[in-house]
CSV table of N, CA and C in Angstrom, one decimal:
chain,number,residue,atom,x,y,z
A,1,UNK,N,-0.5,10.8,-9.4
A,1,UNK,CA,-1.2,9.4,-8.4
A,1,UNK,C,-0.9,9.2,-6.8
A,2,UNK,N,0.0,10.2,-6.6
A,2,UNK,CA,-0.2,10.8,-5.2
A,2,UNK,C,-0.9,10.6,-4.6
A,3,UNK,N,-2.2,12.0,-5.1
A,3,UNK,CA,-3.2,12.3,-4.3
A,3,UNK,C,-4.5,11.2,-4.1
A,4,UNK,N,-4.4,10.1,-5.1
A,4,UNK,CA,-5.3,8.8,-5.0
A,4,UNK,C,-4.6,8.2,-4.1
A,5,UNK,N,-3.0,7.6,-4.1
A,5,UNK,CA,-2.9,7.1,-3.2
A,5,UNK,C,-2.6,7.1,-2.1
A,6,UNK,N,-2.5,8.5,-1.4
A,6,UNK,CA,-2.6,8.9,0.4
A,6,UNK,C,-4.0,8.7,0.6
A,7,UNK,N,-5.2,9.3,-0.5
A,7,UNK,CA,-6.6,8.8,0.0
A,7,UNK,C,-7.1,7.2,0.4
A,8,UNK,N,-6.4,6.8,-0.8
A,8,UNK,CA,-7.0,5.4,-0.9
A,8,UNK,C,-5.8,4.7,1.0
A,9,UNK,N,-4.8,5.8,1.2
A,9,UNK,CA,-3.7,4.8,2.6
A,9,UNK,C,-5.6,6.0,3.4
A,10,UNK,N,-5.5,7.0,3.7
A,10,UNK,CA,-5.9,7.3,4.7
A,10,UNK,C,-7.4,6.4,4.7
A,11,UNK,N,-8.3,6.0,3.7
A,11,UNK,CA,-9.2,5.4,3.7
A,11,UNK,C,-9.1,3.9,4.3
A,12,UNK,N,-7.9,3.5,4.3
A,12,UNK,CA,-7.4,1.9,4.7
A,12,UNK,C,-7.0,2.7,6.8
A,13,UNK,N,-6.5,3.3,6.7
A,13,UNK,CA,-6.6,3.6,7.9
A,13,UNK,C,-7.9,4.3,9.2
A,14,UNK,N,-8.6,4.6,8.2
A,14,UNK,CA,-9.6,5.5,8.9
A,14,UNK,C,-10.9,3.9,9.0
A,15,UNK,N,-10.3,3.1,8.2
A,15,UNK,CA,-11.2,1.9,8.3
A,15,UNK,C,-10.9,0.6,9.4
A,16,UNK,N,-9.6,0.9,9.5
A,16,UNK,CA,-9.0,-0.5,10.3
A,16,UNK,C,-9.0,0.0,11.7
A,17,UNK,N,-8.5,1.9,11.7
A,17,UNK,CA,-7.9,2.2,12.9
A,17,UNK,C,-9.1,3.2,13.8
A,18,UNK,N,-9.6,4.0,12.7
A,18,UNK,CA,-10.7,5.1,13.0
A,18,UNK,C,-9.7,6.2,12.4
A,19,UNK,N,-10.7,7.6,12.3
A,19,UNK,CA,-10.4,8.9,11.6
A,19,UNK,C,-9.2,9.1,12.9
A,20,UNK,N,-9.2,9.6,13.9
A,20,UNK,CA,-8.2,10.0,14.5
A,20,UNK,C,-7.0,9.6,14.8
A,21,UNK,N,-6.9,8.4,14.3
A,21,UNK,CA,-5.3,7.7,14.0
A,21,UNK,C,-5.2,7.7,12.8
A,22,UNK,N,-5.5,8.2,11.7
A,22,UNK,CA,-5.9,8.4,10.4
A,22,UNK,C,-4.9,10.0,10.2
A,23,UNK,N,-5.3,10.8,11.2
A,23,UNK,CA,-5.6,12.6,11.3
A,23,UNK,C,-3.9,12.3,12.3
A,24,UNK,N,-3.8,11.4,13.1
A,24,UNK,CA,-2.3,11.3,13.8
A,24,UNK,C,-1.2,10.2,12.6
A,25,UNK,N,-1.4,9.9,12.0
A,25,UNK,CA,-0.9,9.6,10.9
A,25,UNK,C,-0.1,11.1,10.1
A,26,UNK,N,-1.4,11.3,8.9
A,26,UNK,CA,-1.4,12.4,8.6
A,26,UNK,C,-0.4,14.0,9.4
A,27,UNK,N,-0.5,14.2,10.0
A,27,UNK,CA,-0.2,14.9,10.5
A,27,UNK,C,0.9,15.5,11.6
A,28,UNK,N,0.7,14.2,11.9
A,28,UNK,CA,2.7,13.8,13.0
A,28,UNK,C,3.2,13.1,12.5
A,29,UNK,N,3.1,12.7,11.2
A,29,UNK,CA,4.0,12.1,10.7
A,29,UNK,C,5.7,13.1,10.2
A,30,UNK,N,6.4,13.2,9.8
A,30,UNK,CA,7.6,13.8,9.3
A,30,UNK,C,7.4,13.4,8.3
A,31,UNK,N,7.0,14.0,7.0
A,31,UNK,CA,6.9,13.1,5.6
A,31,UNK,C,7.9,14.0,4.8
A,32,UNK,N,8.9,13.3,4.1
A,32,UNK,CA,10.0,14.3,3.0
A,32,UNK,C,8.7,14.8,2.5
A,33,UNK,N,9.6,15.6,2.2
A,33,UNK,CA,9.8,16.8,0.9
A,33,UNK,C,9.6,16.2,-0.3
A,34,UNK,N,8.8,16.1,-1.0
A,34,UNK,CA,9.6,15.8,-2.9
A,34,UNK,C,9.5,16.8,-3.3
A,35,UNK,N,11.1,15.9,-4.0
A,35,UNK,CA,11.4,16.3,-4.6
A,35,UNK,C,11.0,16.5,-6.0
A,36,UNK,N,11.0,18.3,-6.9
A,36,UNK,CA,10.0,18.6,-8.0
A,36,UNK,C,10.6,17.9,-8.8
A,37,UNK,N,11.3,17.7,-9.3
A,37,UNK,CA,12.2,17.1,-10.5
A,37,UNK,C,11.4,15.6,-10.8
A,38,UNK,N,11.3,14.9,-9.0
A,38,UNK,CA,10.9,13.4,-9.7
A,38,UNK,C,9.0,13.7,-9.6
A,39,UNK,N,9.0,12.4,-10.6
A,39,UNK,CA,7.8,12.3,-11.6
A,39,UNK,C,6.8,12.0,-9.8
A,40,UNK,N,5.5,12.3,-9.9
A,40,UNK,CA,4.4,12.2,-9.4
A,40,UNK,C,4.2,10.9,-9.3
A,41,UNK,N,3.9,9.7,-10.3
A,41,UNK,CA,3.5,8.8,-10.9
A,41,UNK,C,4.4,7.7,-10.5
A,42,UNK,N,5.2,7.5,-9.7
A,42,UNK,CA,6.1,6.7,-9.2
A,42,UNK,C,6.1,6.6,-7.8
A,43,UNK,N,5.3,4.9,-8.0
A,43,UNK,CA,5.0,4.1,-6.4
A,43,UNK,C,6.2,3.0,-7.0
A,44,UNK,N,7.1,2.6,-5.9
A,44,UNK,CA,6.7,3.1,-4.0
A,44,UNK,C,6.7,4.6,-4.0
A,45,UNK,N,6.6,5.8,-3.7
A,45,UNK,CA,6.6,7.0,-3.2
A,45,UNK,C,7.4,6.7,-2.0
A,46,UNK,N,8.6,7.8,-1.4
A,46,UNK,CA,8.9,7.7,-0.5
A,46,UNK,C,7.9,8.4,0.3
A,47,UNK,N,7.3,9.2,0.2
A,47,UNK,CA,5.9,9.6,0.8
A,47,UNK,C,5.6,8.5,1.6
A,48,UNK,N,4.9,7.8,0.5
A,48,UNK,CA,4.5,6.2,1.1
A,48,UNK,C,4.6,5.6,2.0
A,49,UNK,N,5.7,5.7,1.6
A,49,UNK,CA,6.9,4.2,2.8
A,49,UNK,C,7.0,4.9,4.3
A,50,UNK,N,7.1,6.0,4.4
A,50,UNK,CA,7.4,6.8,5.4
A,50,UNK,C,5.9,6.9,6.1
A,51,UNK,N,5.1,6.8,5.8
A,51,UNK,CA,3.3,7.2,6.4
A,51,UNK,C,3.5,5.3,6.7
A,52,UNK,N,4.2,4.4,5.7
A,52,UNK,CA,3.4,2.9,5.9
A,52,UNK,C,4.3,2.4,7.4
A,53,UNK,N,5.2,3.0,7.4
A,53,UNK,CA,6.5,2.5,8.4
A,53,UNK,C,5.6,2.9,9.6
A,54,UNK,N,5.3,4.9,9.7
A,54,UNK,CA,4.7,5.1,10.5
A,54,UNK,C,4.2,4.1,11.3
A,55,UNK,N,2.6,3.8,10.7
A,55,UNK,CA,1.8,3.1,10.6
A,55,UNK,C,2.1,1.8,11.5
A,56,UNK,N,3.0,1.4,11.0
A,56,UNK,CA,3.6,0.1,11.3
A,56,UNK,C,3.5,0.5,12.5
A,57,UNK,N,4.2,1.4,13.0
A,57,UNK,CA,5.0,1.6,14.0
A,57,UNK,C,3.8,2.2,15.5
A,58,UNK,N,2.8,2.6,15.3
A,58,UNK,CA,1.7,3.0,15.7
A,58,UNK,C,0.6,1.8,15.8
A,59,UNK,N,0.9,1.0,15.0
A,59,UNK,CA,-0.3,0.1,15.5
A,59,UNK,C,0.0,-1.6,15.4
A,60,UNK,N,1.3,-1.3,15.1
A,60,UNK,CA,1.8,-2.9,16.0
A,60,UNK,C,1.9,-3.6,14.4
A,61,UNK,N,1.3,-2.9,13.4
A,61,UNK,CA,1.2,-4.2,12.9
A,61,UNK,C,1.9,-4.2,11.7
A,62,UNK,N,2.1,-5.6,10.7
A,62,UNK,CA,3.0,-5.4,10.2
A,62,UNK,C,3.1,-4.7,8.9
A,63,UNK,N,3.9,-4.0,8.3
A,63,UNK,CA,4.1,-3.0,7.5
A,63,UNK,C,3.7,-3.6,6.1
A,64,UNK,N,4.6,-5.2,6.0
A,64,UNK,CA,4.0,-5.7,4.7
A,64,UNK,C,2.4,-5.8,4.8
A,65,UNK,N,2.1,-6.6,5.8
A,65,UNK,CA,0.8,-6.7,5.4
A,65,UNK,C,-0.2,-5.5,5.4
A,66,UNK,N,0.3,-3.9,6.0
A,66,UNK,CA,-0.5,-2.8,5.6
A,66,UNK,C,-0.6,-2.5,4.0
A,67,UNK,N,1.0,-2.8,3.6
A,67,UNK,CA,1.2,-2.7,1.7
A,67,UNK,C,0.3,-3.5,1.1
A,68,UNK,N,-0.2,-4.7,1.8
A,68,UNK,CA,-0.8,-5.5,0.8
A,68,UNK,C,-2.2,-5.5,1.1
A,69,UNK,N,-2.8,-4.9,2.0
A,69,UNK,CA,-4.0,-4.5,2.0
A,69,UNK,C,-4.7,-3.0,1.3
A,70,UNK,N,-3.6,-2.2,1.4
A,70,UNK,CA,-3.7,-1.2,0.8
A,70,UNK,C,-3.5,-1.2,0.0
A,71,UNK,N,-2.7,-2.3,-1.1
A,71,UNK,CA,-3.0,-2.5,-2.8
A,71,UNK,C,-4.1,-3.1,-3.0
A,72,UNK,N,-4.7,-3.8,-2.4
A,72,UNK,CA,-5.9,-4.9,-2.0
A,72,UNK,C,-7.0,-3.4,-2.7
A,73,UNK,N,-6.9,-2.3,-1.0
A,73,UNK,CA,-7.9,-1.5,-1.2
A,73,UNK,C,-8.2,0.1,-2.6
A,74,UNK,N,-6.5,-0.4,-3.2
A,74,UNK,CA,-6.4,0.7,-4.5
A,74,UNK,C,-7.2,-0.6,-5.1
A,75,UNK,N,-6.5,-1.9,-5.3
A,75,UNK,CA,-7.7,-2.7,-7.0
A,75,UNK,C,-9.2,-2.5,-6.7
A,76,UNK,N,-9.3,-2.6,-5.7
A,76,UNK,CA,-10.7,-2.3,-5.6
A,76,UNK,C,-10.9,-1.2,-6.0
A,77,UNK,N,-10.6,0.0,-5.7
A,77,UNK,CA,-11.2,1.0,-5.8
A,77,UNK,C,-11.3,1.4,-7.6
A,78,UNK,N,-10.3,0.8,-7.9
A,78,UNK,CA,-10.2,1.0,-9.2
A,78,UNK,C,-11.0,0.1,-10.0
A,79,UNK,N,-11.7,-1.5,-9.8
A,79,UNK,CA,-12.6,-2.3,-9.7
A,79,UNK,C,-13.8,-1.2,-9.8
A,80,UNK,N,-14.3,-0.9,-8.8
A,80,UNK,CA,-16.0,0.1,-8.6
A,80,UNK,C,-16.0,0.8,-9.2
A,81,UNK,N,-14.6,2.1,-9.2
A,81,UNK,CA,-14.7,3.4,-9.9
A,81,UNK,C,-14.9,3.2,-11.9
A,82,UNK,N,-13.9,2.3,-12.5
A,82,UNK,CA,-13.9,2.8,-13.6
A,82,UNK,C,-13.9,0.8,-14.1
A,83,UNK,N,-14.6,0.1,-13.6
A,83,UNK,CA,-15.1,-1.0,-13.9
A,83,UNK,C,-15.0,-1.9,-15.8
A,84,UNK,N,-14.3,-0.8,-17.3
A,84,UNK,CA,-13.8,-1.1,-17.9
A,84,UNK,C,-12.6,-1.2,-17.5
A,85,UNK,N,-11.8,-0.5,-17.6
A,85,UNK,CA,-10.3,-0.4,-16.9
A,85,UNK,C,-9.7,-0.9,-16.2
A,86,UNK,N,-10.4,-1.5,-15.2
A,86,UNK,CA,-10.2,-2.9,-15.0
A,86,UNK,C,-10.1,-3.8,-15.2
A,87,UNK,N,-10.9,-4.1,-16.1
A,87,UNK,CA,-11.1,-5.5,-17.0
A,87,UNK,C,-10.1,-5.5,-18.2
A,88,UNK,N,-9.5,-4.6,-18.5
A,88,UNK,CA,-8.6,-4.1,-19.7
A,88,UNK,C,-7.4,-4.7,-19.0
A,89,UNK,N,-6.7,-4.2,-17.9
A,89,UNK,CA,-5.6,-4.0,-17.0
A,89,UNK,C,-6.1,-5.6,-15.7
A,90,UNK,N,-7.3,-6.7,-15.7
A,90,UNK,CA,-7.1,-7.2,-14.8
A,90,UNK,C,-6.1,-8.0,-14.7
A,91,UNK,N,-5.5,-8.9,-16.1
A,91,UNK,CA,-4.5,-9.7,-15.1
A,91,UNK,C,-2.9,-9.1,-14.5
A,92,UNK,N,-3.1,-7.9,-14.6
A,92,UNK,CA,-1.8,-7.2,-13.9
A,92,UNK,C,-2.4,-7.0,-12.2
A,93,UNK,N,-3.5,-6.5,-11.9
A,93,UNK,CA,-4.2,-6.1,-10.8
A,93,UNK,C,-5.1,-7.3,-10.3
A,94,UNK,N,-5.4,-8.1,-10.1
A,94,UNK,CA,-6.2,-9.2,-9.9
A,94,UNK,C,-5.3,-10.0,-8.7
A,95,UNK,N,-3.9,-10.3,-9.7
A,95,UNK,CA,-2.7,-10.6,-8.2
A,95,UNK,C,-2.7,-10.0,-6.7
A,96,UNK,N,-2.7,-8.7,-6.9
A,96,UNK,CA,-2.8,-7.6,-5.8
A,96,UNK,C,-4.2,-8.1,-4.5
A,97,UNK,N,-4.9,-8.4,-5.4
A,97,UNK,CA,-6.7,-8.2,-4.3
A,97,UNK,C,-6.2,-9.1,-3.7
A,98,UNK,N,-6.3,-8.9,-2.1
A,98,UNK,CA,-6.6,-10.3,-1.2
A,98,UNK,C,-8.4,-10.4,-1.1
A,99,UNK,N,-9.1,-11.7,-0.6
A,99,UNK,CA,-10.2,-11.9,-0.5
A,99,UNK,C,-11.1,-11.0,0.1
A,100,UNK,N,-12.7,-10.3,-0.3
A,100,UNK,CA,-12.7,-9.7,0.7
A,100,UNK,C,-13.0,-9.4,1.8
A,101,UNK,N,-13.4,-10.8,2.3
A,101,UNK,CA,-14.0,-10.8,3.6
A,101,UNK,C,-12.5,-10.0,4.3
A,102,UNK,N,-11.5,-10.5,3.7
A,102,UNK,CA,-10.1,-9.9,4.7
A,102,UNK,C,-9.8,-8.7,4.6
A,103,UNK,N,-10.6,-8.0,3.8
A,103,UNK,CA,-10.3,-6.8,3.7
A,103,UNK,C,-11.2,-5.5,3.9
A,104,UNK,N,-11.4,-4.8,5.2
A,104,UNK,CA,-12.0,-3.4,5.7
A,104,UNK,C,-12.6,-2.8,4.3
A,105,UNK,N,-13.7,-2.7,4.1
A,105,UNK,CA,-13.9,-1.4,3.4
A,105,UNK,C,-14.9,-0.6,3.9
A,106,UNK,N,-15.0,0.2,3.7
A,106,UNK,CA,-15.8,1.1,3.8
A,106,UNK,C,-17.3,1.1,2.8
A,107,UNK,N,-18.8,1.8,2.7
A,107,UNK,CA,-20.3,1.7,1.6
A,107,UNK,C,-18.8,1.7,0.8
A,108,UNK,N,-18.9,1.5,-0.5
A,108,UNK,CA,-18.1,2.2,-1.6
A,108,UNK,C,-19.2,3.4,-1.7
A,109,UNK,N,-18.0,4.5,-1.8
A,109,UNK,CA,-19.2,6.1,-2.3
A,109,UNK,C,-19.6,5.9,-3.3
A,110,UNK,N,-20.2,6.4,-4.2
A,110,UNK,CA,-20.4,6.8,-5.8
A,110,UNK,C,-19.5,7.6,-6.5
A,111,UNK,N,-19.8,6.3,-7.8
A,111,UNK,CA,-18.2,6.6,-8.3
A,111,UNK,C,-18.6,7.8,-9.3
A,112,UNK,N,-18.0,9.1,-9.0
A,112,UNK,CA,-18.1,10.1,-9.8
A,112,UNK,C,-17.8,10.3,-11.4
A,113,UNK,N,-17.8,11.0,-12.3
A,113,UNK,CA,-17.1,11.3,-13.3
A,113,UNK,C,-15.6,11.5,-13.4
A,114,UNK,N,-15.5,12.7,-12.1
A,114,UNK,CA,-14.3,13.1,-11.8
A,114,UNK,C,-13.6,11.7,-11.8
A,115,UNK,N,-13.8,11.0,-10.6
A,115,UNK,CA,-13.7,10.0,-10.1
A,115,UNK,C,-12.8,8.9,-11.3
A,116,UNK,N,-13.3,9.1,-12.3
A,116,UNK,CA,-13.7,8.4,-13.3
A,116,UNK,C,-12.2,8.4,-14.3
A,117,UNK,N,-12.4,9.7,-14.6
A,117,UNK,CA,-11.7,10.3,-15.6
A,117,UNK,C,-10.0,10.2,-14.8
A,118,UNK,N,-10.3,10.4,-13.3
A,118,UNK,CA,-9.0,10.8,-12.3
A,118,UNK,C,-8.0,9.4,-12.7
A,119,UNK,N,-8.8,8.4,-13.0
A,119,UNK,CA,-8.1,6.7,-12.8
A,119,UNK,C,-8.0,6.4,-14.4
A,120,UNK,N,-8.2,7.1,-15.4
A,120,UNK,CA,-8.8,6.7,-16.8
A,120,UNK,C,-7.1,7.2,-16.9
A,121,UNK,N,-7.0,8.4,-16.2
A,121,UNK,CA,-5.3,9.6,-17.0
A,121,UNK,C,-4.7,8.7,-15.7
A,122,UNK,N,-4.5,8.3,-14.8
A,122,UNK,CA,-3.1,8.0,-14.0
A,122,UNK,C,-3.1,6.4,-14.8
A,123,UNK,N,-4.3,5.3,-14.8
A,123,UNK,CA,-4.0,4.1,-15.1
A,123,UNK,C,-4.7,3.8,-16.3
A,124,UNK,N,-4.4,4.9,-17.4
A,124,UNK,CA,-5.8,4.3,-19.0
A,124,UNK,C,-4.2,3.1,-19.4
A,125,UNK,N,-3.1,3.9,-19.8
A,125,UNK,CA,-1.7,3.3,-20.1
A,125,UNK,C,-1.4,2.2,-19.7
A,126,UNK,N,-1.1,0.8,-20.1
A,126,UNK,CA,-0.6,-0.3,-19.0
A,126,UNK,C,0.4,0.0,-18.9
A,127,UNK,N,1.4,1.0,-19.3
A,127,UNK,CA,2.6,0.9,-18.5
A,127,UNK,C,2.6,1.4,-17.5
A,128,UNK,N,1.4,2.3,-16.8
A,128,UNK,CA,1.6,3.0,-16.0
A,128,UNK,C,1.0,1.5,-14.7
A,129,UNK,N,-0.2,1.0,-14.9
A,129,UNK,CA,-0.2,0.2,-14.7
A,129,UNK,C,0.6,-0.9,-14.0
A,130,UNK,N,1.2,-0.8,-14.7
A,130,UNK,CA,2.6,-2.2,-14.4
A,130,UNK,C,3.3,-1.7,-13.6
A,131,UNK,N,4.0,-0.1,-13.5
A,131,UNK,CA,4.7,0.2,-12.8
A,131,UNK,C,3.6,0.4,-11.4
A,132,UNK,N,2.9,0.6,-11.3
A,132,UNK,CA,2.3,0.8,-10.0
A,132,UNK,C,1.9,-0.6,-9.4
A,133,UNK,N,1.8,-2.0,-10.5
A,133,UNK,CA,1.8,-3.2,-9.5
A,133,UNK,C,3.4,-3.5,-9.7
A,134,UNK,N,4.1,-2.8,-10.5
A,134,UNK,CA,5.5,-3.5,-9.4
A,134,UNK,C,6.2,-2.6,-8.8
A,135,UNK,N,5.7,-1.8,-8.2
A,135,UNK,CA,5.4,-0.9,-7.4
A,135,UNK,C,5.5,-1.8,-6.1
A,136,UNK,N,4.2,-1.4,-6.0
A,136,UNK,CA,4.0,-2.6,-4.8
A,136,UNK,C,4.2,-4.0,-4.3
A,137,UNK,N,4.1,-4.6,-5.6
A,137,UNK,CA,4.8,-5.8,-5.0
A,137,UNK,C,6.4,-5.8,-4.6
A,138,UNK,N,7.4,-4.8,-5.0
A,138,UNK,CA,8.2,-4.7,-4.3
A,138,UNK,C,8.3,-3.8,-3.2
A,139,UNK,N,7.5,-3.2,-3.0
A,139,UNK,CA,7.3,-2.8,-1.3
A,139,UNK,C,6.9,-3.8,-0.4
A,140,UNK,N,6.4,-5.1,-1.0
A,140,UNK,CA,5.6,-6.0,0.3
A,140,UNK,C,6.6,-7.0,-0.2
A,141,UNK,N,7.4,-7.1,-1.2
A,141,UNK,CA,8.6,-8.3,-0.8
A,141,UNK,C,9.6,-7.2,0.1
A,142,UNK,N,10.1,-6.4,0.2
A,142,UNK,CA,10.9,-5.6,1.2
A,142,UNK,C,10.6,-5.7,2.0
A,143,UNK,N,9.3,-5.2,2.7
A,143,UNK,CA,9.0,-5.9,3.4
A,143,UNK,C,9.7,-7.0,4.4
A,144,UNK,N,8.5,-8.1,3.2
A,144,UNK,CA,8.9,-9.5,3.7
A,144,UNK,C,10.2,-9.7,4.1
A,145,UNK,N,11.5,-9.1,3.4
A,145,UNK,CA,12.9,-9.3,3.8
A,145,UNK,C,12.8,-8.7,5.1
A,146,UNK,N,12.7,-7.5,5.3
A,146,UNK,CA,12.7,-7.0,6.3
A,146,UNK,C,12.4,-7.9,7.5
A,147,UNK,N,11.4,-8.3,7.5
A,147,UNK,CA,10.9,-9.0,8.7
A,147,UNK,C,11.5,-11.0,8.8
A,148,UNK,N,12.4,-11.0,7.6
A,148,UNK,CA,13.2,-12.6,7.7
A,148,UNK,C,13.9,-12.0,8.5
A,149,UNK,N,14.8,-10.8,8.2
A,149,UNK,CA,15.9,-10.3,9.0
A,149,UNK,C,15.5,-10.5,10.0
A,150,UNK,N,14.7,-9.6,10.7
A,150,UNK,CA,14.5,-9.1,12.1
A,150,UNK,C,14.0,-10.7,12.8
A,151,UNK,N,13.4,-11.4,12.6
A,151,UNK,CA,13.3,-12.8,13.1
A,151,UNK,C,14.6,-13.6,13.4
A,152,UNK,N,14.9,-13.5,11.7
A,152,UNK,CA,16.6,-14.5,12.3
A,152,UNK,C,17.5,-14.1,13.1
A,153,UNK,N,17.9,-12.6,13.2
A,153,UNK,CA,17.9,-11.5,14.2
A,153,UNK,C,17.7,-11.4,15.3
A,154,UNK,N,16.5,-11.9,15.9
A,154,UNK,CA,16.5,-12.0,17.3
A,154,UNK,C,16.3,-13.7,17.3
A,155,UNK,N,16.2,-14.2,16.2
A,155,UNK,CA,16.7,-15.5,17.3
A,155,UNK,C,17.7,-15.8,17.4
A,156,UNK,N,18.5,-15.3,16.6
A,156,UNK,CA,20.5,-15.4,16.8
A,156,UNK,C,20.5,-14.8,18.4
A,157,UNK,N,20.2,-13.1,18.6
A,157,UNK,CA,20.5,-13.0,19.6
A,157,UNK,C,19.4,-13.8,20.8
A,158,UNK,N,18.1,-14.5,20.6
A,158,UNK,CA,17.6,-15.7,21.3
A,158,UNK,C,18.6,-17.0,22.3
A,159,UNK,N,18.9,-17.3,21.2
A,159,UNK,CA,19.7,-18.2,20.6
A,159,UNK,C,21.8,-18.1,21.6
A,160,UNK,N,21.7,-16.9,21.3
A,160,UNK,CA,23.0,-16.7,22.5
A,160,UNK,C,22.5,-16.4,24.2
A,161,UNK,N,21.9,-15.8,24.0
A,161,UNK,CA,21.0,-15.8,24.9
A,161,UNK,C,21.0,-16.6,26.1
A,162,UNK,N,20.2,-17.7,25.6
A,162,UNK,CA,19.8,-19.4,26.0
A,162,UNK,C,21.4,-20.3,26.3
A,163,UNK,N,22.4,-19.9,24.9
A,163,UNK,CA,24.1,-20.4,25.5
A,163,UNK,C,24.1,-19.9,27.0
A,164,UNK,N,24.1,-18.8,27.1
A,164,UNK,CA,25.2,-18.1,28.2
A,164,UNK,C,24.1,-18.6,29.3
A,165,UNK,N,22.9,-18.9,29.8
A,165,UNK,CA,22.4,-19.5,30.8
A,165,UNK,C,22.5,-21.0,31.0
A,166,UNK,N,23.0,-21.4,29.7
A,166,UNK,CA,22.8,-23.3,30.1
A,166,UNK,C,23.8,-23.3,30.9
A,167,UNK,N,24.2,-24.0,31.5
A,167,UNK,CA,25.2,-24.4,32.9
A,167,UNK,C,26.6,-25.3,32.1
A,168,UNK,N,27.7,-25.1,31.6
A,168,UNK,CA,28.4,-25.6,30.7
A,168,UNK,C,29.3,-25.7,31.7
């Protein structure tokens, strides 16, 4: 699964920021090696988290928004490549979709038999789709919590600074 996820992440970066940014992200980011005992089919994968965080730092975009766009692109790719599988799991996948106008997608590449087989192998089982959806939703929630903690911390620091400046 990690190959499909990384290729969709690279496609998202290229669509939003160009091929140079995608190359910089992939070749200049210190991505941790995968533990050979760890299954490849888990999301969130630590490697993807590192890439999303690095992209957020380089672009100034919210990691939460990047994960939301990534998740929506991935679902749209599944929808395009394997519509039958998408329909089987639409109740799980549709909540991850963003409106099409909010999602910069390149023209849909033709769906090959190999791509259809890969999607079927990875997501043919409902448990695998549920695990992917749960992982993406947890990652979105994690980034939302980090953003809230960050805004409270900066607000508290701002408040302390204001008190220091007020004439008491």
